[in-house]
mmCIF file of C-alpha atoms in Angstrom:
data_model
loop_
_atom_site.group_PDB
_atom_site.id
_atom_site.type_symbol
_atom_site.label_atom_id
_atom_site.label_comp_id
_atom_site.label_asym_id
_atom_site.label_seq_id
_atom_site.Cartn_x
_atom_site.Cartn_y
_atom_site.Cartn_z
ATOM 1 C CA UNK A 1 26.142 -1.196 -18.585
ATOM 2 C CA UNK A 2 28.547 1.030 -16.377
ATOM 3 C CA UNK A 3 26.818 3.753 -17.590
ATOM 4 C CA UNK A 4 23.879 2.703 -15.867
ATOM 5 C CA UNK A 5 22.674 4.123 -12.297
ATOM 6 C CA UNK A 6 22.928 2.261 -9.869
ATOM 7 C CA UNK A 7 19.399 1.383 -9.039
ATOM 8 C CA UNK A 8 19.259 -0.489 -12.251
ATOM 9 C CA UNK A 9 21.953 -2.707 -11.478
ATOM 10 C CA UNK A 10 21.112 -3.845 -8.685
ATOM 11 C CA UNK A 11 19.671 -7.418 -8.190
ATOM 12 C CA UNK A 12 18.551 -7.052 -4.172
ATOM 13 C CA UNK A 13 16.388 -4.086 -5.304
ATOM 14 C CA UNK A 14 12.743 -5.444 -4.392
ATOM 15 C CA UNK A 15 11.177 -2.013 -4.625
ATOM 16 C CA UNK A 16 11.193 1.079 -6.777
ATOM 17 C CA UNK A 17 9.374 4.549 -7.270
ATOM 18 C CA UNK A 18 9.729 6.955 -9.445
ATOM 19 C CA UNK A 19 8.314 10.390 -8.713
ATOM 20 C CA UNK A 20 8.411 13.778 -9.006
ATOM 21 C CA UNK A 21 6.004 16.321 -10.218
ATOM 22 C CA UNK A 22 2.775 16.011 -12.445
ATOM 23 C CA UNK A 23 3.984 15.948 -16.502
ATOM 24 C CA UNK A 24 8.178 15.250 -16.156
ATOM 25 C CA UNK A 25 8.396 11.901 -17.029
ATOM 26 C CA UNK A 26 7.771 10.033 -13.974
ATOM 27 C CA UNK A 27 5.773 7.012 -16.672
ATOM 28 C CA UNK A 28 7.993 7.306 -19.323
ATOM 29 C CA UNK A 29 11.368 6.775 -16.439
ATOM 30 C CA UNK A 30 8.818 3.238 -15.030
ATOM 31 C CA UNK A 31 8.498 2.031 -17.990
ATOM 32 C CA UNK A 32 11.852 2.690 -19.348
ATOM 33 C CA UNK A 33 12.686 0.769 -15.890
ATOM 34 C CA UNK A 34 10.620 -2.460 -15.420
ATOM 35 C CA UNK A 35 11.240 -3.184 -19.680
ATOM 36 C CA UNK A 36 14.833 -2.996 -19.095
ATOM 37 C CA UNK A 37 14.797 -4.861 -15.770
ATOM 38 C CA UNK A 38 12.378 -7.928 -17.751
ATOM 39 C CA UNK A 39 14.981 -8.140 -20.812
ATOM 40 C CA UNK A 40 18.256 -7.703 -18.569
ATOM 41 C CA UNK A 41 16.652 -11.140 -15.927
ATOM 42 C CA UNK A 42 14.028 -13.373 -18.029
ATOM 43 C CA UNK A 43 13.750 -16.074 -15.488
ATOM 44 C CA UNK A 44 12.013 -13.861 -13.480
ATOM 45 C CA UNK A 45 9.387 -11.644 -12.896
ATOM 46 C CA UNK A 46 8.699 -7.909 -12.530
ATOM 47 C CA UNK A 47 6.117 -5.704 -12.076
ATOM 48 C CA UNK A 48 5.101 -2.250 -13.095
ATOM 49 C CA UNK A 49 2.290 -0.771 -11.554
ATOM 50 C CA UNK A 50 1.136 2.256 -11.217
ATOM 51 C CA UNK A 51 -0.838 4.015 -8.572
ATOM 52 C CA UNK A 52 -1.536 7.554 -9.825
ATOM 53 C CA UNK A 53 -5.419 8.341 -10.388
ATOM 54 C CA UNK A 54 -4.621 9.907 -13.771
ATOM 55 C CA UNK A 55 -3.162 6.350 -14.991
ATOM 56 C CA UNK A 56 -1.177 6.968 -17.983
ATOM 57 C CA UNK A 57 1.209 3.629 -18.674
ATOM 58 C CA UNK A 58 -0.742 2.148 -21.035
ATOM 59 C CA UNK A 59 -0.721 4.973 -22.695
ATOM 60 C CA UNK A 60 2.657 4.866 -22.210
ATOM 61 C CA UNK A 61 3.151 1.555 -23.436
ATOM 62 C CA UNK A 62 0.524 1.347 -26.491
ATOM 63 C CA UNK A 63 1.604 0.217 -29.007
ATOM 64 C CA UNK A 64 4.695 -1.900 -28.069
ATOM 65 C CA UNK A 65 4.801 -6.130 -26.495
ATOM 66 C CA UNK A 66 6.212 -5.624 -22.889
ATOM 67 C CA UNK A 67 8.536 -8.794 -22.469
ATOM 68 C CA UNK A 68 6.371 -11.267 -20.884
ATOM 69 C CA UNK A 69 7.876 -12.318 -18.072
ATOM 70 C CA UNK A 70 6.526 -8.144 -17.082
ATOM 71 C CA UNK A 71 2.832 -7.569 -16.067
ATOM 72 C CA UNK A 72 0.920 -3.821 -16.111
ATOM 73 C CA UNK A 73 -0.962 -3.518 -13.628
ATOM 74 C CA UNK A 74 -2.886 -0.038 -13.321
ATOM 75 C CA UNK A 75 -4.479 0.341 -9.281
ATOM 76 C CA UNK A 76 -7.620 1.205 -9.448
ATOM 77 C CA UNK A 77 -8.315 3.121 -5.963
ATOM 78 C CA UNK A 78 -12.680 3.071 -6.363
ATOM 79 C CA UNK A 79 -12.507 -0.623 -7.020
ATOM 80 C CA UNK A 80 -9.379 -1.168 -4.537
ATOM 81 C CA UNK A 81 -11.149 0.753 -1.494
ATOM 82 C CA UNK A 82 -14.863 -1.418 -2.596
ATOM 83 C CA UNK A 83 -12.595 -4.559 -2.365
ATOM 84 C CA UNK A 84 -11.444 -3.385 1.094
ATOM 85 C CA UNK A 85 -14.893 -2.807 2.495
ATOM 86 C CA UNK A 86 -16.154 -5.281 1.309
ATOM 87 C CA UNK A 87 -13.717 -7.783 3.359
ATOM 88 C CA UNK A 88 -12.954 -6.079 6.079
ATOM 89 C CA UNK A 89 -16.703 -3.861 6.424
ATOM 90 C CA UNK A 90 -17.745 -6.495 9.174
ATOM 91 C CA UNK A 91 -14.621 -6.871 11.413
ATOM 92 C CA UNK A 92 -14.568 -2.558 11.047
ATOM 93 C CA UNK A 93 -18.575 -2.431 12.414
ATOM 94 C CA UNK A 94 -17.527 -5.159 15.317
ATOM 95 C CA UNK A 95 -14.768 -2.596 16.125
ATOM 96 C CA UNK A 96 -17.132 0.580 15.899
ATOM 97 C CA UNK A 97 -20.331 -1.530 18.119
ATOM 98 C CA UNK A 98 -17.638 -2.700 20.938
ATOM 99 C CA UNK A 99 -15.357 0.694 21.551
ATOM 100 C CA UNK A 100 -18.054 3.380 20.734
ATOM 101 C CA UNK A 101 -21.891 4.275 21.864
ATOM 102 C CA UNK A 102 -22.774 4.861 18.392
ATOM 103 C CA UNK A 103 -25.911 3.236 16.443
ATOM 104 C CA UNK A 104 -25.998 0.131 13.074
ATOM 105 C CA UNK A 105 -26.340 3.691 11.148
ATOM 106 C CA UNK A 106 -23.669 5.855 12.044
ATOM 107 C CA UNK A 107 -21.838 2.924 12.101
ATOM 108 C CA UNK A 108 -22.560 2.221 8.487
ATOM 109 C CA UNK A 109 -22.106 5.537 7.711
ATOM 110 C CA UNK A 110 -18.532 5.511 9.265
ATOM 111 C CA UNK A 111 -17.638 2.562 7.759
ATOM 112 C CA UNK A 112 -18.647 3.936 4.266
ATOM 113 C CA UNK A 113 -16.986 7.088 4.745
ATOM 114 C CA UNK A 114 -14.727 8.548 2.118
ATOM 115 C CA UNK A 115 -11.592 10.433 4.026
ATOM 116 C CA UNK A 116 -9.003 12.656 2.217
ATOM 117 C CA UNK A 117 -5.426 9.665 1.509
ATOM 118 C CA UNK A 118 -8.237 6.806 1.462
ATOM 119 C CA UNK A 119 -6.347 6.507 -2.622
ATOM 120 C CA UNK A 120 -3.655 6.062 -1.497
ATOM 121 C CA UNK A 121 -3.768 4.155 2.083
ATOM 122 C CA UNK A 122 -5.465 1.631 -0.876
ATOM 123 C CA UNK A 123 -2.014 1.508 -3.178
ATOM 124 C CA UNK A 124 0.138 1.114 0.052
ATOM 125 C CA UNK A 125 -1.756 -1.857 1.302
ATOM 126 C CA UNK A 126 -1.593 -3.157 -2.688
ATOM 127 C CA UNK A 127 2.038 -2.930 -2.816
ATOM 128 C CA UNK A 128 2.393 -3.925 1.116
ATOM 129 C CA UNK A 129 0.095 -7.589 -0.859
ATOM 130 C CA UNK A 130 2.526 -7.178 -3.303
ATOM 131 C CA UNK A 131 5.307 -7.215 -1.964
ATOM 132 C CA UNK A 132 4.745 -9.676 1.301
ATOM 133 C CA UNK A 133 3.158 -12.208 -1.290
ATOM 134 C CA UNK A 134 6.929 -12.330 -2.755
ATOM 135 C CA UNK A 135 5.793 -13.418 -6.882
ATOM 136 C CA UNK A 136 8.472 -10.675 -7.991
ATOM 137 C CA UNK A 137 11.555 -9.813 -8.127
ATOM 138 C CA UNK A 138 11.121 -6.406 -8.428
ATOM 139 C CA UNK A 139 8.158 -3.900 -7.940
ATOM 140 C CA UNK A 140 8.327 -0.622 -10.592
ATOM 141 C CA UNK A 141 5.863 2.354 -9.004
ATOM 142 C CA UNK A 142 4.824 5.022 -11.231
ATOM 143 C CA UNK A 143 3.509 7.300 -8.129
ATOM 144 C CA UNK A 144 0.966 9.933 -7.943
ATOM 145 C CA UNK A 145 2.241 13.761 -8.000
ATOM 146 C CA UNK A 146 4.255 14.931 -5.760
ATOM 147 C CA UNK A 147 1.084 15.329 -2.628
ATOM 148 C CA UNK A 148 -0.298 12.401 -3.188
ATOM 149 C CA UNK A 149 3.309 10.019 -3.112
ATOM 150 C CA UNK A 150 4.701 11.959 -0.132
ATOM 151 C CA UNK A 151 1.086 10.843 1.756
ATOM 152 C CA UNK A 152 1.934 7.527 0.540
ATOM 153 C CA UNK A 153 4.984 7.009 1.685
ATOM 154 C CA UNK A 154 3.826 8.973 5.136
ATOM 155 C CA UNK A 155 1.493 5.852 4.793
ATOM 156 C CA UNK A 156 3.295 3.495 7.319
ATOM 157 C CA UNK A 157 2.680 6.247 10.239
ATOM 158 C CA UNK A 158 -0.287 7.154 9.400
ATOM 159 C CA UNK A 159 -1.416 3.917 9.740
ATOM 160 C CA UNK A 160 0.268 2.680 13.053
ATOM 161 C CA UNK A 161 -1.822 5.750 14.050
ATOM 162 C CA UNK A 162 -4.655 4.585 12.790
ATOM 163 C CA UNK A 163 -3.721 0.634 14.109
ATOM 164 C CA UNK A 164 -3.289 2.676 17.766
ATOM 165 C CA UNK A 165 -6.972 3.632 17.700
ATOM 166 C CA UNK A 166 -8.289 0.949 16.629
ATOM 167 C CA UNK A 167 -6.755 -1.177 18.970
ATOM 168 C CA UNK A 168 -8.132 1.993 22.229
ATOM 169 C CA UNK A 169 -11.544 0.832 20.486
ATOM 170 C CA UNK A 170 -11.126 -3.040 21.459
ATOM 171 C CA UNK A 171 -9.377 -2.249 24.713
ATOM 172 C CA UNK A 172 -12.294 -1.508 26.788
ATOM 173 C CA UNK A 173 -13.910 -4.609 25.511
ATOM 174 C CA UNK A 174 -11.034 -7.081 26.049
ATOM 175 C CA UNK A 175 -10.826 -5.660 29.633
ATOM 176 C CA UNK A 176 -14.528 -6.463 30.240
ATOM 177 C CA UNK A 177 -13.633 -9.832 28.646
ATOM 178 C CA UNK A 178 -11.056 -10.518 31.430
ATOM 179 C CA UNK A 179 -13.465 -8.541 34.266
ATOM 180 C CA UNK A 180 -16.043 -11.233 33.628
ATOM 181 C CA UNK A 181 -14.772 -13.976 32.009
ATOM 182 C CA UNK A 182 -11.472 -14.551 33.465
ATOM 183 C CA UNK A 183 -9.639 -15.254 30.210
ATOM 184 C CA UNK A 184 -10.120 -13.221 26.368
ATOM 185 C CA UNK A 185 -9.176 -15.209 23.223
ATOM 186 C CA UNK A 186 -8.131 -12.972 20.442
ATOM 187 C CA UNK A 187 -10.616 -13.567 17.560
ATOM 188 C CA UNK A 188 -11.072 -11.586 13.791
ATOM 189 C CA UNK A 189 -10.672 -7.960 14.473
ATOM 190 C CA UNK A 190 -7.437 -9.266 16.772
ATOM 191 C CA UNK A 191 -6.320 -11.124 14.262
ATOM 192 C CA UNK A 192 -7.153 -8.427 11.244
ATOM 193 C CA UNK A 193 -5.488 -5.581 12.890
ATOM 194 C CA UNK A 194 -2.342 -7.864 14.111
ATOM 195 C CA UNK A 195 -1.910 -8.692 10.714
ATOM 196 C CA UNK A 196 -2.194 -5.369 9.231
ATOM 197 C CA UNK A 197 0.628 -4.165 11.527
ATOM 198 C CA UNK A 198 2.818 -6.403 10.617
ATOM 199 C CA UNK A 199 2.286 -5.468 6.698
ATOM 200 C CA UNK A 200 2.710 -2.424 7.661
ATOM 201 C CA UNK A 201 5.491 -3.214 9.880
ATOM 202 C CA UNK A 202 7.460 -5.134 7.586
ATOM 203 C CA UNK A 203 6.713 -2.918 4.324
ATOM 204 C CA UNK A 204 8.046 -0.064 6.653
ATOM 205 C CA UNK A 205 11.546 -2.127 6.684
ATOM 206 C CA UNK A 206 11.579 -2.144 3.447
ATOM 207 C CA UNK A 207 11.095 1.683 2.331
ATOM 208 C CA UNK A 208 13.903 2.074 4.740
ATOM 209 C CA UNK A 209 16.631 -0.523 3.382
ATOM 210 C CA UNK A 210 19.130 -1.029 0.439
ATOM 211 C CA UNK A 211 16.202 -3.087 -1.342
ATOM 212 C CA UNK A 212 14.420 0.176 -2.051
ATOM 213 C CA UNK A 213 14.807 2.610 -3.875
ATOM 214 C CA UNK A 214 13.399 6.150 -4.981
ATOM 215 C CA UNK A 215 13.945 7.579 -7.703
ATOM 216 C CA UNK A 216 12.928 11.439 -8.433
ATOM 217 C CA UNK A 217 12.205 12.918 -11.748
ATOM 218 C CA UNK A 218 12.655 16.268 -12.347
ATOM 219 C CA UNK A 219 12.298 18.072 -15.579
ATOM 220 C CA UNK A 220 16.326 18.801 -16.959
ATOM 221 C CA UNK A 221 15.515 22.538 -16.982
ATOM 222 C CA UNK A 222 17.561 25.457 -14.034
ATOM 223 C CA UNK A 223 15.045 26.449 -12.431
ATOM 224 C CA UNK A 224 13.785 22.745 -11.521
ATOM 225 C CA UNK A 225 17.986 21.826 -10.378
#
């Protein structure tokens, strides 16, 4: 046990990410870590999740049965995006109605728009939800190649900018309500922004704490070193 990396010996670890370039063995390392943690603590639940658009986690585990306390999940970004739009699409449209002069057709196009970074956004939101639910002792993440992973780790700052922009769209609506009604009562749009902001803040705090660990994976070659 003394020869194990420290991140495999920590009892307090909640988030373990393996990252690096494509083809260096991230999936193998993540799968091995997930199996080890689950076998070491059979009374606790663990999650092994892939956020790589080109999943290979199931292939890596093919022919072997993970421990019963280890759940394996390959995130489908497109399915996650469709679910997010189904749940929050009307709220986003309402925010756009309140803060812009766009007509309904333009608002619908805006909400349905596919933008760079959406895969990372959906992965970040899903991991945040799983962390906040507290169902797993540790979540082990098999990340996408470096560029995707850098965007994933930068997502809290990007989310905060996005939330600030949405909040600015609501500012005029709040002002007009207070001006003509004398008060303003928070509604679903405000709660959506508040919940998303709190989730982002909690996840960013965790990423910067000893309860999270990022493990870079390299080929054992001189050039990589």
